[in-house]
Tab-separated table of C-alpha atoms in Angstrom:
chain	number	residue	atom	x	y	z
R	103	MET	CA	-2.743	-13.214	16.225
R	104	LEU	CA	-4.280	-14.499	13.014
R	105	MET	CA	-0.884	-15.054	11.377
R	106	TYR	CA	0.386	-16.784	14.568
R	107	PHE	CA	-2.632	-19.110	14.472
R	108	VAL	CA	-1.949	-20.058	10.844
R	109	LEU	CA	1.762	-20.724	11.459
R	110	HIS	CA	1.104	-22.760	14.633
R	111	PHE	CA	-1.640	-24.812	12.967
R	112	LYS	CA	0.536	-25.630	9.948
R	113	GLY	CA	3.593	-26.421	12.074
R	114	LEU	CA	1.786	-29.047	14.147
R	115	TRP	CA	0.153	-30.483	11.055
R	116	ILE	CA	3.420	-30.933	9.102
R	117	PHE	CA	5.176	-32.414	12.169
R	118	ASN	CA	2.462	-35.056	12.583
R	119	LEU	CA	2.574	-35.797	8.859
R	120	TYR	CA	6.339	-36.400	9.074
R	121	ARG	CA	5.737	-38.984	11.814
R	122	ILE	CA	3.096	-40.740	9.694
R	123	LEU	CA	5.352	-40.895	6.649
R	124	TYR	CA	8.292	-42.135	8.729
R	125	MET	CA	6.244	-44.994	10.132
R	126	ALA	CA	4.847	-45.836	6.695
R	127	SER	CA	8.127	-45.563	4.798
R	128	PRO	CA	9.569	-48.684	3.136
R	129	SER	CA	12.635	-48.496	5.392
R	130	ASN	CA	10.414	-49.899	8.144
R	131	TYR	CA	9.455	-52.959	6.101
R	132	SER	CA	11.619	-55.972	5.505
R	133	THR	CA	10.649	-55.933	1.825
R	134	ALA	CA	12.491	-52.652	1.180
R	135	LEU	CA	15.727	-53.051	-0.785
R	136	VAL	CA	16.897	-49.428	-0.697
R	137	SER	CA	17.025	-46.932	2.149
R	138	GLU	CA	17.330	-43.628	0.277
R	139	PHE	CA	16.908	-42.027	-3.125
R	140	LEU	CA	19.429	-40.218	-5.303
R	141	LEU	CA	18.215	-37.139	-7.184
R	142	ILE	CA	19.789	-36.699	-10.619
R	143	CYS	CA	18.992	-33.227	-11.965
R	144	PHE	CA	18.964	-32.824	-15.753
R	145	PRO	CA	20.183	-36.335	-16.663
R	146	ASN	CA	21.101	-35.331	-20.216
R	147	TYR	CA	22.573	-31.897	-19.486
R	148	GLN	CA	24.182	-32.003	-16.046
R	149	SER	CA	26.614	-29.279	-17.136
R	150	TRP	CA	23.649	-26.861	-16.915
R	151	GLN	CA	23.670	-27.070	-13.139
R	152	HIS	CA	26.491	-24.601	-12.529
R	153	TRP	CA	25.014	-22.049	-14.939
R	154	LEU	CA	21.526	-22.378	-13.471
R	155	SER	CA	22.582	-22.097	-9.840
R	156	LEU	CA	23.170	-18.323	-10.016
R	157	PRO	CA	19.780	-17.224	-11.466
R	158	LEU	CA	17.956	-19.746	-9.283
R	159	SER	CA	19.735	-18.404	-6.203
R	160	LEU	CA	18.821	-14.822	-7.116
R	161	LEU	CA	15.183	-15.779	-7.727
R	162	PHE	CA	15.102	-17.652	-4.428
R	163	LEU	CA	16.455	-14.654	-2.514
R	164	LEU	CA	14.005	-12.372	-4.329
R	165	ALA	CA	11.032	-14.634	-3.527
R	166	MET	CA	11.959	-15.023	0.132
R	167	GLY	CA	12.827	-11.336	0.613
R	168	ALA	CA	9.685	-10.058	-1.127
R	169	ASN	CA	7.327	-12.364	0.771
R	170	VAL	CA	8.949	-11.708	4.152
R	171	THR	CA	8.773	-7.958	3.464
R	172	LEU	CA	5.101	-8.243	2.560
R	173	LEU	CA	4.329	-10.257	5.711
R	174	LEU	CA	6.169	-7.762	7.928
R	175	THR	CA	4.412	-4.828	6.242
R	176	ILE	CA	0.964	-6.328	6.807
R	177	GLN	CA	1.862	-7.293	10.381
R	178	LEU	CA	3.248	-3.878	11.375
R	179	GLU	CA	0.904	-1.569	9.448
R	180	ALA	CA	-2.408	-1.258	11.303
R	181	SER	CA	-4.269	-0.006	8.220
R	182	LEU	CA	-3.563	-3.348	6.512
R	183	HIS	CA	-5.200	-5.427	9.248
R	184	GLU	CA	-8.124	-6.275	7.006
R	185	PRO	CA	-9.411	-9.628	5.623
R	186	MET	CA	-8.162	-8.972	2.088
R	187	TYR	CA	-4.599	-8.504	3.318
R	188	TYR	CA	-4.849	-11.475	5.690
R	189	LEU	CA	-5.639	-13.630	2.658
R	190	LEU	CA	-2.640	-12.148	0.902
R	191	SER	CA	-0.551	-13.068	3.973
R	192	LEU	CA	-1.777	-16.642	3.666
R	193	LEU	CA	-0.681	-16.687	0.036
R	194	SER	CA	2.768	-15.407	1.023
R	195	LEU	CA	3.102	-18.086	3.715
R	196	LEU	CA	2.285	-20.790	1.175
R	197	ASP	CA	4.851	-19.355	-1.238
R	198	ILE	CA	7.546	-19.327	1.451
R	199	VAL	CA	6.878	-22.947	2.423
R	200	LEU	CA	6.949	-24.087	-1.216
R	201	CYS	CA	10.242	-22.290	-1.844
R	202	LEU	CA	11.882	-23.685	1.288
R	203	THR	CA	10.665	-27.204	0.483
R	204	VAL	CA	12.143	-27.342	-3.018
R	205	ILE	CA	14.857	-24.789	-3.766
R	206	PRO	CA	17.404	-25.350	-0.934
R	207	LYS	CA	17.673	-29.032	-1.866
R	208	VAL	CA	18.049	-28.171	-5.558
R	209	LEU	CA	20.837	-25.690	-4.780
R	210	ALA	CA	22.522	-28.239	-2.481
R	211	ILE	CA	22.625	-30.641	-5.436
R	212	PHE	CA	24.008	-27.972	-7.760
R	213	TRP	CA	26.658	-26.637	-5.365
R	214	PHE	CA	27.680	-29.571	-3.160
R	215	ASP	CA	26.479	-32.624	-5.136
R	216	LEU	CA	24.270	-33.670	-2.186
R	217	ARG	CA	21.999	-35.918	-4.219
R	218	SER	CA	20.813	-38.320	-1.530
R	219	ILE	CA	17.453	-37.852	0.191
R	220	SER	CA	15.870	-40.137	2.781
R	221	PHE	CA	12.564	-41.905	2.211
R	222	SER	CA	10.702	-39.836	4.790
R	223	ALA	CA	12.136	-36.537	3.531
R	224	CYS	CA	11.292	-37.449	-0.062
R	225	PHE	CA	7.670	-38.307	0.707
R	226	LEU	CA	7.285	-35.236	2.924
R	227	GLN	CA	8.541	-33.071	0.072
R	228	MET	CA	6.116	-34.844	-2.273
R	229	PHE	CA	3.205	-34.104	0.039
R	230	ILE	CA	4.056	-30.435	0.572
R	231	MET	CA	4.523	-29.800	-3.157
R	232	ASN	CA	1.174	-31.367	-4.071
R	233	CYS	CA	-0.780	-30.069	-1.088
R	234	PHE	CA	0.530	-26.502	-0.958
R	235	LEU	CA	0.134	-26.050	-4.702
R	236	ALA	CA	-3.542	-26.946	-4.281
R	237	MET	CA	-3.698	-24.644	-1.247
R	238	GLU	CA	-2.514	-21.754	-3.422
R	239	SER	CA	-5.225	-22.528	-5.956
R	240	CYS	CA	-7.824	-22.671	-3.174
R	241	THR	CA	-6.542	-19.380	-1.717
R	242	PHE	CA	-6.939	-17.715	-5.123
R	243	MET	CA	-10.504	-19.019	-5.178
R	244	VAL	CA	-11.224	-17.518	-1.728
R	245	MET	CA	-9.648	-14.230	-2.834
R	246	ALA	CA	-11.850	-14.252	-5.938
R	247	TYR	CA	-14.899	-14.632	-3.694
R	248	ASP	CA	-13.617	-11.734	-1.586
R	249	ARG	CA	-13.412	-9.516	-4.688
R	250	TYR	CA	-16.835	-10.725	-5.852
R	251	VAL	CA	-18.458	-9.630	-2.590
R	252	ALA	CA	-16.528	-6.329	-2.610
R	253	VAL	CA	-17.697	-5.401	-6.123
R	254	CYS	CA	-21.135	-7.023	-6.373
R	255	HIS	CA	-22.303	-6.591	-2.756
R	256	PRO	CA	-20.264	-3.679	-1.347
R	257	LEU	CA	-22.771	-2.803	1.395
R	258	ARG	CA	-22.721	-6.351	2.757
R	259	TYR	CA	-18.941	-6.752	2.452
R	260	PRO	CA	-18.070	-5.749	6.079
R	261	SER	CA	-20.594	-8.243	7.471
R	262	ILE	CA	-19.603	-11.140	5.171
R	263	ILE	CA	-15.823	-10.839	4.838
R	264	THR	CA	-14.697	-10.655	8.463
R	265	ASP	CA	-11.715	-11.903	10.458
R	266	HIS	CA	-13.757	-14.970	11.393
R	267	PHE	CA	-14.364	-15.608	7.709
R	268	VAL	CA	-10.592	-15.569	7.116
R	269	VAL	CA	-10.021	-18.059	9.951
R	270	ARG	CA	-12.702	-20.401	8.606
R	271	ALA	CA	-11.365	-20.031	5.075
R	272	THR	CA	-7.825	-20.841	6.272
R	273	ILE	CA	-9.027	-23.983	8.055
R	274	PHE	CA	-10.937	-25.003	4.937
R	275	VAL	CA	-7.904	-24.427	2.678
R	276	VAL	CA	-5.618	-26.490	4.930
R	277	ALA	CA	-8.078	-29.282	5.750
R	278	ARG	CA	-9.477	-29.821	2.256
R	279	ASN	CA	-6.149	-30.086	0.490
R	280	GLY	CA	-4.418	-31.906	3.341
R	281	LEU	CA	-7.034	-34.652	3.438
R	282	PHE	CA	-7.158	-35.036	-0.339
R	283	PHE	CA	-3.389	-35.170	-0.887
R	284	LEU	CA	-2.261	-37.086	2.199
R	285	PRO	CA	-2.920	-40.446	0.446
R	286	VAL	CA	-0.482	-39.540	-2.371
R	287	PRO	CA	2.770	-39.842	-0.345
R	288	VAL	CA	1.294	-42.551	1.900
R	289	LEU	CA	0.495	-44.754	-1.116
R	290	SER	CA	3.936	-44.119	-2.590
R	291	SER	CA	5.705	-44.795	0.707
R	292	ARG	CA	4.087	-48.237	0.994
R	293	LEU	CA	5.375	-49.425	-2.390
R	294	ARG	CA	8.326	-51.805	-2.682
R	295	TYR	CA	11.311	-50.110	-4.306
R	296	CYS	CA	13.560	-52.677	-5.936
R	297	ALA	CA	14.095	-51.211	-9.414
R	298	GLY	CA	16.858	-48.856	-8.301
R	299	ASN	CA	16.917	-45.670	-6.246
R	300	ILE	CA	17.919	-43.067	-8.848
R	301	ILE	CA	15.248	-40.410	-9.422
R	302	LYS	CA	15.769	-38.560	-12.687
R	303	ASN	CA	14.510	-35.299	-11.291
R	304	CYS	CA	15.586	-32.530	-8.912
R	305	ILE	CA	12.555	-33.055	-6.673
R	306	CYS	CA	10.474	-35.979	-5.420
R	307	THR	CA	7.466	-35.864	-7.701
R	308	ASN	CA	5.021	-38.739	-7.374
R	309	LEU	CA	5.494	-39.917	-10.973
R	310	SER	CA	9.293	-39.818	-10.783
R	311	VAL	CA	9.405	-41.781	-7.522
R	312	SER	CA	6.654	-44.333	-8.068
R	313	LYS	CA	8.085	-45.523	-11.397
R	314	LEU	CA	10.995	-47.027	-9.410
R	315	SER	CA	8.626	-49.408	-7.639
R	316	CYS	CA	8.166	-53.086	-8.464
R	317	ASP	CA	4.469	-52.898	-7.546
R	318	ASP	CA	1.512	-51.834	-9.648
R	319	ILE	CA	1.263	-48.036	-9.464
R	320	THR	CA	-1.909	-47.584	-11.520
R	321	PHE	CA	-4.060	-46.641	-8.529
R	322	ASN	CA	-1.343	-44.335	-7.208
R	323	ARG	CA	-1.187	-42.325	-10.425
R	324	LEU	CA	-4.956	-42.411	-10.938
R	325	TYR	CA	-5.621	-41.036	-7.452
R	326	GLN	CA	-3.242	-38.099	-7.899
R	327	PHE	CA	-4.703	-37.331	-11.333
R	328	VAL	CA	-8.318	-37.397	-10.108
R	329	ALA	CA	-7.609	-35.503	-6.867
R	330	GLY	CA	-5.492	-32.874	-8.603
R	331	TRP	CA	-7.855	-32.132	-11.429
R	332	THR	CA	-10.944	-32.272	-9.194
R	333	LEU	CA	-9.583	-29.697	-6.754
R	334	LEU	CA	-7.741	-27.416	-9.175
R	335	GLY	CA	-10.521	-27.704	-11.749
R	336	SER	CA	-13.265	-26.813	-9.265
R	337	ASP	CA	-11.207	-23.858	-7.999
R	338	LEU	CA	-10.698	-22.584	-11.546
R	339	ILE	CA	-14.416	-22.893	-12.360
R	340	LEU	CA	-15.373	-20.923	-9.241
R	341	ILE	CA	-12.740	-18.276	-10.014
R	342	VAL	CA	-14.073	-17.875	-13.571
R	343	LEU	CA	-17.642	-17.615	-12.265
R	344	SER	CA	-16.628	-14.994	-9.703
R	345	TYR	CA	-14.941	-12.813	-12.298
R	346	SER	CA	-17.825	-13.284	-14.714
R	347	PHE	CA	-20.191	-11.839	-12.099
R	348	ILE	CA	-17.683	-9.084	-11.322
R	349	LEU	CA	-17.403	-8.119	-14.991
R	350	LYS	CA	-21.190	-8.183	-15.369
R	351	ALA	CA	-21.599	-5.918	-12.341
R	352	VAL	CA	-18.890	-3.519	-13.518
R	353	LEU	CA	-20.497	-3.103	-16.935
R	354	ARG	CA	-23.705	-1.977	-15.218
R	355	ILE	CA	-21.957	0.829	-13.330
R	356	LYS	CA	-22.755	4.157	-14.988
R	357	ALA	CA	-20.906	6.530	-12.659
R	358	GLU	CA	-17.852	8.066	-14.293
R	359	GLY	CA	-14.619	6.371	-13.206
R	360	ALA	CA	-16.418	3.887	-10.939
R	361	ALA	CA	-15.987	0.977	-13.344
R	362	ALA	CA	-12.252	1.594	-13.731
R	363	LYS	CA	-11.860	1.828	-9.953
R	364	ALA	CA	-13.751	-1.435	-9.433
R	365	LEU	CA	-11.630	-3.250	-12.006
R	366	SER	CA	-8.407	-1.884	-10.544
R	367	THR	CA	-9.208	-3.510	-7.196
R	368	CYS	CA	-9.289	-6.874	-8.948
R	369	GLY	CA	-6.436	-6.255	-11.391
R	370	SER	CA	-3.579	-7.532	-9.237
R	371	HIS	CA	-5.484	-10.630	-8.225
R	372	PHE	CA	-6.469	-11.414	-11.810
R	373	ILE	CA	-2.876	-11.019	-13.076
R	374	LEU	CA	-1.579	-13.480	-10.473
R	375	ILE	CA	-4.313	-16.024	-11.204
R	376	LEU	CA	-3.647	-15.752	-14.943
R	377	PHE	CA	0.082	-16.268	-14.469
R	378	PHE	CA	-0.412	-19.132	-11.985
R	379	SER	CA	-2.807	-20.924	-14.355
R	380	THR	CA	-0.636	-20.334	-17.425
R	381	VAL	CA	2.528	-21.698	-15.820
R	382	LEU	CA	0.630	-24.701	-14.475
R	383	LEU	CA	-0.924	-25.369	-17.889
R	384	VAL	CA	2.469	-25.207	-19.629
R	385	LEU	CA	3.888	-27.597	-17.034
R	386	VAL	CA	1.039	-30.079	-17.575
R	387	ILE	CA	1.368	-29.920	-21.376
R	388	THR	CA	5.127	-30.508	-21.280
R	389	ASN	CA	4.636	-33.508	-18.990
R	390	LEU	CA	2.003	-34.979	-21.304
R	391	ALA	CA	4.281	-34.489	-24.318
R	392	ARG	CA	7.381	-36.026	-22.733
R	393	LYS	CA	8.133	-38.125	-25.827
R	394	ARG	CA	8.391	-35.025	-28.022
R	395	ILE	CA	10.146	-32.757	-25.503
R	396	PRO	CA	13.574	-33.336	-23.920
R	397	PRO	CA	13.072	-34.743	-20.388
R	398	ASP	CA	15.084	-31.913	-18.854
R	399	VAL	CA	12.541	-29.283	-19.949
R	400	PRO	CA	9.714	-30.420	-17.602
R	401	ILE	CA	12.241	-30.670	-14.756
R	402	LEU	CA	13.345	-27.064	-15.292
R	403	LEU	CA	9.737	-25.839	-15.592
R	404	ASN	CA	8.822	-27.642	-12.386
R	405	ILE	CA	11.618	-25.873	-10.520
R	406	LEU	CA	10.688	-22.482	-11.980
R	407	HIS	CA	7.052	-23.045	-11.051
R	408	HIS	CA	8.147	-23.131	-7.397
R	409	LEU	CA	10.173	-19.929	-7.826
R	410	ILE	CA	8.666	-17.462	-10.266
R	411	PRO	CA	5.081	-17.205	-8.891
R	412	PRO	CA	6.325	-16.788	-5.283
R	413	ALA	CA	8.681	-14.046	-6.488
R	414	LEU	CA	6.007	-12.269	-8.559
R	415	ASN	CA	3.038	-12.442	-6.154
R	416	PRO	CA	4.271	-9.889	-3.567
R	417	ILE	CA	5.872	-7.695	-6.245
R	418	VAL	CA	2.654	-7.387	-8.268
R	419	TYR	CA	0.638	-6.549	-5.162
R	420	GLY	CA	3.321	-4.167	-3.927
R	421	VAL	CA	3.400	-2.269	-7.218
R	422	ARG	CA	-0.342	-2.162	-7.898
R	423	THR	CA	-1.737	-1.712	-4.378
R	424	LYS	CA	-1.331	1.790	-2.983
R	425	GLU	CA	-1.842	0.798	0.658
R	426	ILE	CA	0.822	-1.924	0.506
R	427	LYS	CA	3.251	0.370	-1.295
R	428	GLN	CA	2.834	2.997	1.416
R	429	GLY	CA	3.229	0.353	4.118
R	430	ILE	CA	6.493	-0.899	2.587
R	431	GLN	CA	7.803	2.678	2.433
R	432	LYS	CA	7.013	3.132	6.147
R	433	LEU	CA	8.727	-0.169	6.950
R	434	LEU	CA	11.873	0.895	5.074
R	435	ARG	CA	11.934	4.219	6.929
R	436	ARG	CA	11.856	2.381	10.272
R	437	LEU	CA	14.871	0.356	9.206
């Protein structure tokens, strides 16, 4: 029921957003001079596309298969119907949506040269990429709080981290990031595009799209920068604080083997947060150093950022979490 609630809530939300972006898109204004965009992947090395399509396809299948398997395992295994695993299900749902938003279009460009994308579809993709990336960060923050309560206040854990807590946390994750990032595509969709319609990217990033506008885009870029760093930065600070308290509590444990057991419960989560933050940091640095780095490098990193973490998240949890590993084995036996 909890997973059905999350899927239904997100489905209605994205459908209404699509209607808003369609009504706000430049195609509904007489000032618009173009009706669609053309995505040009790797402008300087387009011959890479055929070579990249195979590994990207394999990573996409791995990410989708691993996350669907994890969701089915948690859904079918009664012992996994606990708040910690519900949060992991939320993370898997976000990964699936991000993959489906970006990778199929990239592969369609590589295989069938389908470069065109409508205004509404472009701005919807822009919103989902920005919003769901922040949702992942916020979900990691909630999971860090879950581990903090489990390690530092184990006796109070059942009364604090409940199913109702997961529902409230899910609503918070969706509402906070949706409200903060909705203005990004709306602002971009209201610009006048008369400087061409060729986007030198595989996906509709705000910076790649807005630079085609004839209008002043200073506020557009400033809003995304402030919103992004405010949300992701606050999440990272809270995650660091949570693990600082966890480490402090673990060091006080004197019982033999108790400290190692406490750290092992947080190990998978910490690995995923570290990888997520590292990839994001590399992506930001390469974008800031565009003049020194070939423009195709940030494009490739942006694509991989929507593939590698979704592929690794369920695998790391599946390998390091005994309960999930046993649940997957039971699921495979049923098949």
